[in-house]
Amino acid sequence: MSFSLKLNKDQYDPGELVQGELVVSLDKPRRFRVIYVEINGFAESNWKERGVTHNEYFRGRQDYFHQIICMAGDWNKRSPFELPFTAKHRFQFQLQLPPTLPPRISTDYGRVRFRVRAFMHVERTGQFVEDIEKKNIHVSSHWRAIEPGFVREVPDASEFNRGLGDQVKVYADMPRREYGLGEEAVIHVRIENKRLLPINKIKFQLRQIVTFYSATPRRAAKTVINDVKESSCKGIKWEDGAGVLTATGTLKIPDYVIASYERCNDVISISYDIKIRPKVRDDSEKLPPIFVHVILGHPPKTEIPFTPFVAQGYPHPSPSTYQPTPYTNAQASQGNSNAMDPNALPSYEDLMRGQAGGIGTTKM
């Protein structure tokens, strides 16, 4: 006897219909109590911080969808029933994904997972045991999800300030802040260089900022910053007699990065910025970097095409043999439940120091 899970696609976009089937192969008639499928997607945060007297454990969880579908048997009574020997029994199921989902990701502080699990309580050697089959749902990570009002942390450049006052001012601007994967970003830089430092190069660095948030014992955050790609610009122009340098650089957005996910009151956020740093020829001075927030990924789809899924092979067992019972327990079959209660958590202002947008500016 064996059983397996099959899905109709290798990868899904947010909002698409997941369709699959559970195949139970029997070598003889078998007795069961219940056969059911659990489909869920969630983000969870989990890390430990060492305190003076004890360790603190920070945790948070966000359920994006959660559904339990009873395929055979009575969910409530769990009365034994028998499946006849017909080689294979096939049970179909489906679930509509929410239109907004984060990409699947894992760090030391949390993870995002989408999965299907099948549970089968079958009689073996005179007692009922539970068999479990698992399968991940691969959701496309190319569609960005941006919620108005999301407050993003502004990186602190004070560690780079060498006390030059107003002698050097660095400004950065971009014609636009939203880019699809594979597009080229254009960055304009202006430096008011009253000290006439020998700046000969400007470095551009695309950074991915992944932050997980906890709900207990209090609202806290852990961030991982990943350097994605670098480029540089050497075509720096001086404005005669003004001590002003101007330059325009480009940075191509890789087509393999995951899209931006910036949502209020979520366990996870994924954002990007471009770190811009002028370089002095002999590295005698370290100028402060400029951080410009950008949004990456394709815009969400407006229409999701529906593709019917037709199972191949043996038909379903006859309903007269057993009657699959839809599971309607509200405590376990949650459908597309989503947001954490915003009233139960402190606001983002308790954590964040600034708002995204505007021209990135640093003064020395």
PDB file of N, CA and C in Angstrom, residues 35 119 140 147 244 333 349 360:
ATOM      1  N   ILE A  35      -9.302  10.062   5.880  1.00  0.00           N
ATOM      2  CA  ILE A  35      -8.278  10.503   4.934  1.00  0.00           C
ATOM      3  C   ILE A  35      -8.565  11.976   4.653  1.00  0.00           C
ATOM      4  N   PHE A 119      -3.010  13.270   5.146  1.00  0.00           N
ATOM      5  CA  PHE A 119      -3.001  12.426   6.340  1.00  0.00           C
ATOM      6  C   PHE A 119      -3.935  11.244   6.111  1.00  0.00           C
ATOM      7  N   SER A 140       5.270  31.711  -7.448  1.00  0.00           N
ATOM      8  CA  SER A 140       6.172  32.624  -8.152  1.00  0.00           C
ATOM      9  C   SER A 140       6.547  33.812  -7.268  1.00  0.00           C
ATOM     10  N   GLU A 147       1.999  47.860   0.031  1.00  0.00           N
ATOM     11  CA  GLU A 147       0.830  48.424   0.703  1.00  0.00           C
ATOM     12  C   GLU A 147       1.095  49.883   1.041  1.00  0.00           C
ATOM     13  N   VAL A 244      31.508  71.433  -7.919  1.00  0.00           N
ATOM     14  CA  VAL A 244      30.368  70.525  -7.994  1.00  0.00           C
ATOM     15  C   VAL A 244      30.672  69.412  -8.987  1.00  0.00           C
ATOM     16  N   SER A 333     -10.774  24.575   9.656  1.00  0.00           N
ATOM     17  CA  SER A 333     -10.793  24.974   8.247  1.00  0.00           C
ATOM     18  C   SER A 333     -10.993  26.470   8.178  1.00  0.00           C
ATOM     19  N   GLU A 349       6.032  52.725  13.885  1.00  0.00           N
ATOM     20  CA  GLU A 349       6.811  53.896  14.287  1.00  0.00           C
ATOM     21  C   GLU A 349       7.705  53.602  15.494  1.00  0.00           C
ATOM     22  N   GLY A 360      17.268  60.729  -1.803  1.00  0.00           N
ATOM     23  CA  GLY A 360      18.238  60.341  -0.782  1.00  0.00           C
ATOM     24  C   GLY A 360      19.276  61.438  -0.621  1.00  0.00           C
TER      25      GLY A 360
END
